[in-house]
């Protein structure tokens, strides 16, 4: 992670120091600079190069949302991580920031031991910086290189004409990593089958979905297009801390034809209901098809973890017909769980395509382990879920 440059924006001097310490622990060789508000962020981007920004969502003058909206057209490939409080209002603002192009977010710890709070910040930062470095190597981009900001389009004086950029632009030193795979256009392509096999499912008993970085936007495009008469239960594990999954469920519920809620302890699974594992708790399913929340150790560095849910299904429901979907995210959570599902249940596995992932980590792990029956572009996954539920799924 040599030469990684990180800009921290927070109006709290205390949190600027905390975040700077977390960055130093996550990437010891990183160069760190701090500013107090969004205006200073935009100014520093014009003057110096940065490989990532950690930005508070609530700042005086120009807040995180306003700053993100201004910098994203100019620096479309610059990873921005939102730093958020845990209130319901902060959670809503954070989800809006993700929709406006933030790569991910980190929740400010509330109470607890200092060492544990620091670890909760350092862990996701380490994964993020590792992904940025790997992406730079794969795309032959040198961290910290000089770059020119994208010139935003101007309004055309006549309808139908295409605005032309000016002949010259002021150079900027902000590094422009190719995006950690932006979400795609609405163009649909056919799914790509990965494993030739006999027909696996004639229908589906349960749909399970795992997602992480880039997941909130991806889930919106998978769940919201499902028809109102979709009658299978859906269980979702999205890597998020406590306090944010309720806001995610509420936002998706307002847009979806099926009902979406945050899962609760002792609630049964039901057809036509999508339940999201609460942030900070593992989700498991009991033999009576009741959901239970578990406060056990982090698995794959996260809680909730998809592996925990998937393994509980494999343990309690041998032979159940499962459709598993693994979406964008860092790491390999879901791979061990899908392996157990395939050993003990009748499981058909869809992995999101590399081209449509924000971060091609979790789906790549599924594909590399040869557990994927089908690789599918994001915009085609909802359609495939419906087709498989109605008509089954099989090999080529």
mmCIF file of C-alpha atoms in Angstrom, residues 65-259:
data_model
loop_
_atom_site.group_PDB
_atom_site.id
_atom_site.type_symbol
_atom_site.label_atom_id
_atom_site.label_comp_id
_atom_site.label_asym_id
_atom_site.label_seq_id
_atom_site.Cartn_x
_atom_site.Cartn_y
_atom_site.Cartn_z
ATOM 1 C CA UNK A 65 -23.807 14.776 0.651
ATOM 2 C CA UNK A 66 -23.313 18.169 -0.988
ATOM 3 C CA UNK A 67 -19.577 17.623 -1.285
ATOM 4 C CA UNK A 68 -20.046 14.159 -2.753
ATOM 5 C CA UNK A 69 -22.489 15.495 -5.344
ATOM 6 C CA UNK A 70 -19.939 18.110 -6.442
ATOM 7 C CA UNK A 71 -16.830 15.960 -6.514
ATOM 8 C CA UNK A 72 -18.304 12.827 -8.079
ATOM 9 C CA UNK A 73 -18.758 14.307 -11.606
ATOM 10 C CA UNK A 74 -15.215 15.706 -11.486
ATOM 11 C CA UNK A 75 -13.535 12.671 -9.917
ATOM 12 C CA UNK A 76 -15.813 9.732 -10.814
ATOM 13 C CA UNK A 77 -13.256 7.072 -9.901
ATOM 14 C CA UNK A 78 -12.046 8.440 -6.580
ATOM 15 C CA UNK A 79 -13.141 6.123 -3.719
ATOM 16 C CA UNK A 80 -15.152 8.033 -1.122
ATOM 17 C CA UNK A 81 -16.019 6.391 2.189
ATOM 18 C CA UNK A 82 -18.671 8.089 4.302
ATOM 19 C CA UNK A 83 -18.133 8.281 8.057
ATOM 20 C CA UNK A 84 -21.494 8.316 9.790
ATOM 21 C CA UNK A 85 -23.107 8.434 13.183
ATOM 22 C CA UNK A 86 -25.522 5.698 14.205
ATOM 23 C CA UNK A 87 -28.753 7.692 14.499
ATOM 24 C CA UNK A 88 -31.679 6.895 12.221
ATOM 25 C CA UNK A 89 -31.233 10.254 10.474
ATOM 26 C CA UNK A 90 -27.529 9.564 9.936
ATOM 27 C CA UNK A 91 -28.373 6.122 8.557
ATOM 28 C CA UNK A 92 -30.788 7.640 6.040
ATOM 29 C CA UNK A 93 -28.176 10.206 4.981
ATOM 30 C CA UNK A 94 -25.580 7.477 4.620
ATOM 31 C CA UNK A 95 -27.822 5.412 2.344
ATOM 32 C CA UNK A 96 -28.421 8.515 0.253
ATOM 33 C CA UNK A 97 -24.648 9.024 0.043
ATOM 34 C CA UNK A 98 -24.240 5.466 -1.234
ATOM 35 C CA UNK A 99 -26.842 6.213 -3.903
ATOM 36 C CA UNK A 100 -24.890 9.346 -4.879
ATOM 37 C CA UNK A 101 -21.719 7.361 -5.477
ATOM 38 C CA UNK A 102 -19.957 6.747 -2.156
ATOM 39 C CA UNK A 103 -18.073 3.464 -2.275
ATOM 40 C CA UNK A 104 -18.863 2.435 1.299
ATOM 41 C CA UNK A 105 -19.325 3.791 4.798
ATOM 42 C CA UNK A 106 -17.957 3.387 8.304
ATOM 43 C CA UNK A 107 -20.112 3.892 11.393
ATOM 44 C CA UNK A 108 -18.666 5.994 14.191
ATOM 45 C CA UNK A 109 -18.448 3.766 17.263
ATOM 46 C CA UNK A 110 -20.863 4.537 20.058
ATOM 47 C CA UNK A 111 -19.623 3.661 23.556
ATOM 48 C CA UNK A 112 -17.733 0.458 24.261
ATOM 49 C CA UNK A 113 -14.009 -0.074 24.746
ATOM 50 C CA UNK A 114 -11.611 2.160 22.839
ATOM 51 C CA UNK A 115 -9.611 -0.781 21.451
ATOM 52 C CA UNK A 116 -12.756 -2.495 20.163
ATOM 53 C CA UNK A 117 -13.994 0.746 18.624
ATOM 54 C CA UNK A 118 -10.692 1.276 16.828
ATOM 55 C CA UNK A 119 -10.734 -2.292 15.529
ATOM 56 C CA UNK A 120 -14.255 -1.713 14.155
ATOM 57 C CA UNK A 121 -12.815 1.140 12.062
ATOM 58 C CA UNK A 122 -9.466 -0.426 11.180
ATOM 59 C CA UNK A 123 -10.945 -3.714 9.917
ATOM 60 C CA UNK A 124 -13.021 -2.263 7.041
ATOM 61 C CA UNK A 125 -10.331 0.303 6.202
ATOM 62 C CA UNK A 126 -7.732 -2.445 5.818
ATOM 63 C CA UNK A 127 -10.003 -4.299 3.382
ATOM 64 C CA UNK A 128 -10.751 -1.092 1.481
ATOM 65 C CA UNK A 129 -7.121 -0.046 1.121
ATOM 66 C CA UNK A 130 -6.130 -3.565 0.096
ATOM 67 C CA UNK A 131 -8.811 -3.496 -2.602
ATOM 68 C CA UNK A 132 -7.643 -0.091 -3.861
ATOM 69 C CA UNK A 133 -4.056 -1.322 -4.070
ATOM 70 C CA UNK A 134 -5.012 -4.577 -5.799
ATOM 71 C CA UNK A 135 -7.200 -2.703 -8.255
ATOM 72 C CA UNK A 136 -4.361 -0.302 -9.016
ATOM 73 C CA UNK A 137 -1.998 -3.212 -9.715
ATOM 74 C CA UNK A 138 -4.515 -5.022 -11.937
ATOM 75 C CA UNK A 139 -5.197 -1.906 -13.970
ATOM 76 C CA UNK A 140 -1.535 -0.789 -14.060
ATOM 77 C CA UNK A 141 -2.320 2.468 -12.305
ATOM 78 C CA UNK A 142 0.301 3.995 -10.025
ATOM 79 C CA UNK A 143 -1.121 5.198 -6.726
ATOM 80 C CA UNK A 144 -0.735 8.909 -6.305
ATOM 81 C CA UNK A 145 -0.200 9.660 -10.001
ATOM 82 C CA UNK A 146 -1.274 12.989 -11.401
ATOM 83 C CA UNK A 147 -4.551 13.132 -13.275
ATOM 84 C CA UNK A 148 -6.977 15.542 -14.814
ATOM 85 C CA UNK A 149 -10.485 15.833 -13.458
ATOM 86 C CA UNK A 150 -13.346 14.992 -15.748
ATOM 87 C CA UNK A 151 -14.951 18.112 -17.152
ATOM 88 C CA UNK A 152 -18.657 18.028 -16.237
ATOM 89 C CA UNK A 153 -21.093 18.595 -19.074
ATOM 90 C CA UNK A 154 -22.561 22.053 -19.463
ATOM 91 C CA UNK A 155 -26.099 22.842 -20.463
ATOM 92 C CA UNK A 156 -26.562 23.004 -24.190
ATOM 93 C CA UNK A 157 -28.159 26.111 -25.584
ATOM 94 C CA UNK A 158 -30.250 24.028 -27.947
ATOM 95 C CA UNK A 159 -32.145 20.823 -27.218
ATOM 96 C CA UNK A 160 -30.538 17.740 -28.709
ATOM 97 C CA UNK A 161 -27.019 19.185 -29.055
ATOM 98 C CA UNK A 162 -24.097 17.559 -27.293
ATOM 99 C CA UNK A 163 -22.079 19.866 -25.004
ATOM 100 C CA UNK A 164 -18.395 20.008 -25.945
ATOM 101 C CA UNK A 165 -15.627 20.214 -23.339
ATOM 102 C CA UNK A 166 -13.379 23.265 -23.316
ATOM 103 C CA UNK A 167 -10.128 23.058 -25.219
ATOM 104 C CA UNK A 168 -8.057 23.075 -22.035
ATOM 105 C CA UNK A 169 -8.683 22.124 -18.435
ATOM 106 C CA UNK A 170 -6.763 22.959 -15.324
ATOM 107 C CA UNK A 171 -4.683 19.911 -14.336
ATOM 108 C CA UNK A 172 -5.369 18.242 -11.016
ATOM 109 C CA UNK A 173 -3.152 15.955 -8.988
ATOM 110 C CA UNK A 174 -5.993 13.777 -7.699
ATOM 111 C CA UNK A 175 -5.376 10.166 -8.638
ATOM 112 C CA UNK A 176 -8.068 8.612 -10.777
ATOM 113 C CA UNK A 177 -8.203 4.900 -10.159
ATOM 114 C CA UNK A 178 -10.509 3.218 -12.624
ATOM 115 C CA UNK A 179 -13.725 2.716 -10.666
ATOM 116 C CA UNK A 180 -13.924 -0.233 -8.328
ATOM 117 C CA UNK A 181 -16.380 -1.485 -10.957
ATOM 118 C CA UNK A 182 -19.294 1.000 -11.236
ATOM 119 C CA UNK A 183 -22.840 -0.268 -11.324
ATOM 120 C CA UNK A 184 -23.819 -0.929 -14.922
ATOM 121 C CA UNK A 185 -26.272 0.587 -17.325
ATOM 122 C CA UNK A 186 -29.699 -0.984 -17.664
ATOM 123 C CA UNK A 187 -28.614 -3.126 -20.620
ATOM 124 C CA UNK A 188 -29.513 -6.749 -19.991
ATOM 125 C CA UNK A 189 -27.408 -9.631 -21.197
ATOM 126 C CA UNK A 190 -28.003 -13.347 -21.090
ATOM 127 C CA UNK A 191 -26.759 -15.218 -18.026
ATOM 128 C CA UNK A 192 -23.539 -17.162 -18.406
ATOM 129 C CA UNK A 193 -23.784 -20.746 -17.212
ATOM 130 C CA UNK A 194 -20.701 -21.984 -15.380
ATOM 131 C CA UNK A 195 -21.411 -25.601 -14.458
ATOM 132 C CA UNK A 196 -22.952 -28.154 -16.829
ATOM 133 C CA UNK A 197 -25.280 -30.363 -14.828
ATOM 134 C CA UNK A 198 -28.541 -32.202 -14.795
ATOM 135 C CA UNK A 199 -31.579 -30.076 -13.881
ATOM 136 C CA UNK A 200 -31.124 -29.109 -10.243
ATOM 137 C CA UNK A 201 -34.377 -27.471 -9.228
ATOM 138 C CA UNK A 202 -37.948 -27.767 -10.407
ATOM 139 C CA UNK A 203 -38.849 -24.862 -8.121
ATOM 140 C CA UNK A 204 -37.412 -22.985 -5.124
ATOM 141 C CA UNK A 205 -38.225 -23.215 -1.417
ATOM 142 C CA UNK A 206 -36.013 -20.338 -0.257
ATOM 143 C CA UNK A 207 -33.932 -17.542 -1.800
ATOM 144 C CA UNK A 208 -30.795 -16.433 0.058
ATOM 145 C CA UNK A 209 -28.713 -13.392 -0.887
ATOM 146 C CA UNK A 210 -25.285 -12.204 0.310
ATOM 147 C CA UNK A 211 -23.798 -8.772 -0.379
ATOM 148 C CA UNK A 212 -21.293 -6.289 0.993
ATOM 149 C CA UNK A 213 -19.559 -3.263 -0.564
ATOM 150 C CA UNK A 214 -21.899 -1.878 -3.212
ATOM 151 C CA UNK A 215 -24.649 -4.103 -1.844
ATOM 152 C CA UNK A 216 -27.337 -1.560 -0.909
ATOM 153 C CA UNK A 217 -27.622 -0.297 -4.486
ATOM 154 C CA UNK A 218 -27.326 -3.813 -5.904
ATOM 155 C CA UNK A 219 -30.017 -5.169 -3.567
ATOM 156 C CA UNK A 220 -32.321 -2.374 -4.653
ATOM 157 C CA UNK A 221 -31.964 -3.539 -8.254
ATOM 158 C CA UNK A 222 -32.513 -7.181 -7.352
ATOM 159 C CA UNK A 223 -35.412 -6.945 -4.897
ATOM 160 C CA UNK A 224 -37.437 -3.979 -6.141
ATOM 161 C CA UNK A 225 -38.176 -5.409 -9.631
ATOM 162 C CA UNK A 226 -39.663 -8.613 -8.187
ATOM 163 C CA UNK A 227 -43.415 -8.811 -8.899
ATOM 164 C CA UNK A 228 -46.038 -8.388 -6.194
ATOM 165 C CA UNK A 229 -47.100 -12.030 -6.592
ATOM 166 C CA UNK A 230 -43.605 -13.354 -5.847
ATOM 167 C CA UNK A 231 -44.364 -15.974 -3.201
ATOM 168 C CA UNK A 232 -41.022 -17.317 -1.968
ATOM 169 C CA UNK A 233 -39.260 -16.241 1.240
ATOM 170 C CA UNK A 234 -36.025 -14.271 0.850
ATOM 171 C CA UNK A 235 -33.269 -13.966 3.459
ATOM 172 C CA UNK A 236 -30.585 -11.305 2.937
ATOM 173 C CA UNK A 237 -27.216 -10.800 4.593
ATOM 174 C CA UNK A 238 -25.780 -7.359 3.846
ATOM 175 C CA UNK A 239 -22.622 -6.446 5.724
ATOM 176 C CA UNK A 240 -23.654 -3.443 7.813
ATOM 177 C CA UNK A 241 -23.317 -2.348 11.430
ATOM 178 C CA UNK A 242 -26.236 -2.082 13.813
ATOM 179 C CA UNK A 243 -28.654 0.744 13.115
ATOM 180 C CA UNK A 244 -28.280 0.805 9.337
ATOM 181 C CA UNK A 245 -30.090 -2.318 8.160
ATOM 182 C CA UNK A 246 -33.431 -1.041 9.467
ATOM 183 C CA UNK A 247 -33.034 2.097 7.342
ATOM 184 C CA UNK A 248 -32.025 -0.041 4.355
ATOM 185 C CA UNK A 249 -35.068 -2.287 4.799
ATOM 186 C CA UNK A 250 -37.412 0.702 5.107
ATOM 187 C CA UNK A 251 -35.997 2.357 2.003
ATOM 188 C CA UNK A 252 -36.241 -0.831 -0.049
ATOM 189 C CA UNK A 253 -39.728 -1.552 1.276
ATOM 190 C CA UNK A 254 -40.918 1.838 0.043
ATOM 191 C CA UNK A 255 -39.761 0.980 -3.478
ATOM 192 C CA UNK A 256 -40.520 -2.722 -3.683
ATOM 193 C CA UNK A 257 -43.677 -4.566 -4.688
ATOM 194 C CA UNK A 258 -42.917 -7.225 -2.078
ATOM 195 C CA UNK A 259 -42.516 -6.494 1.621
#
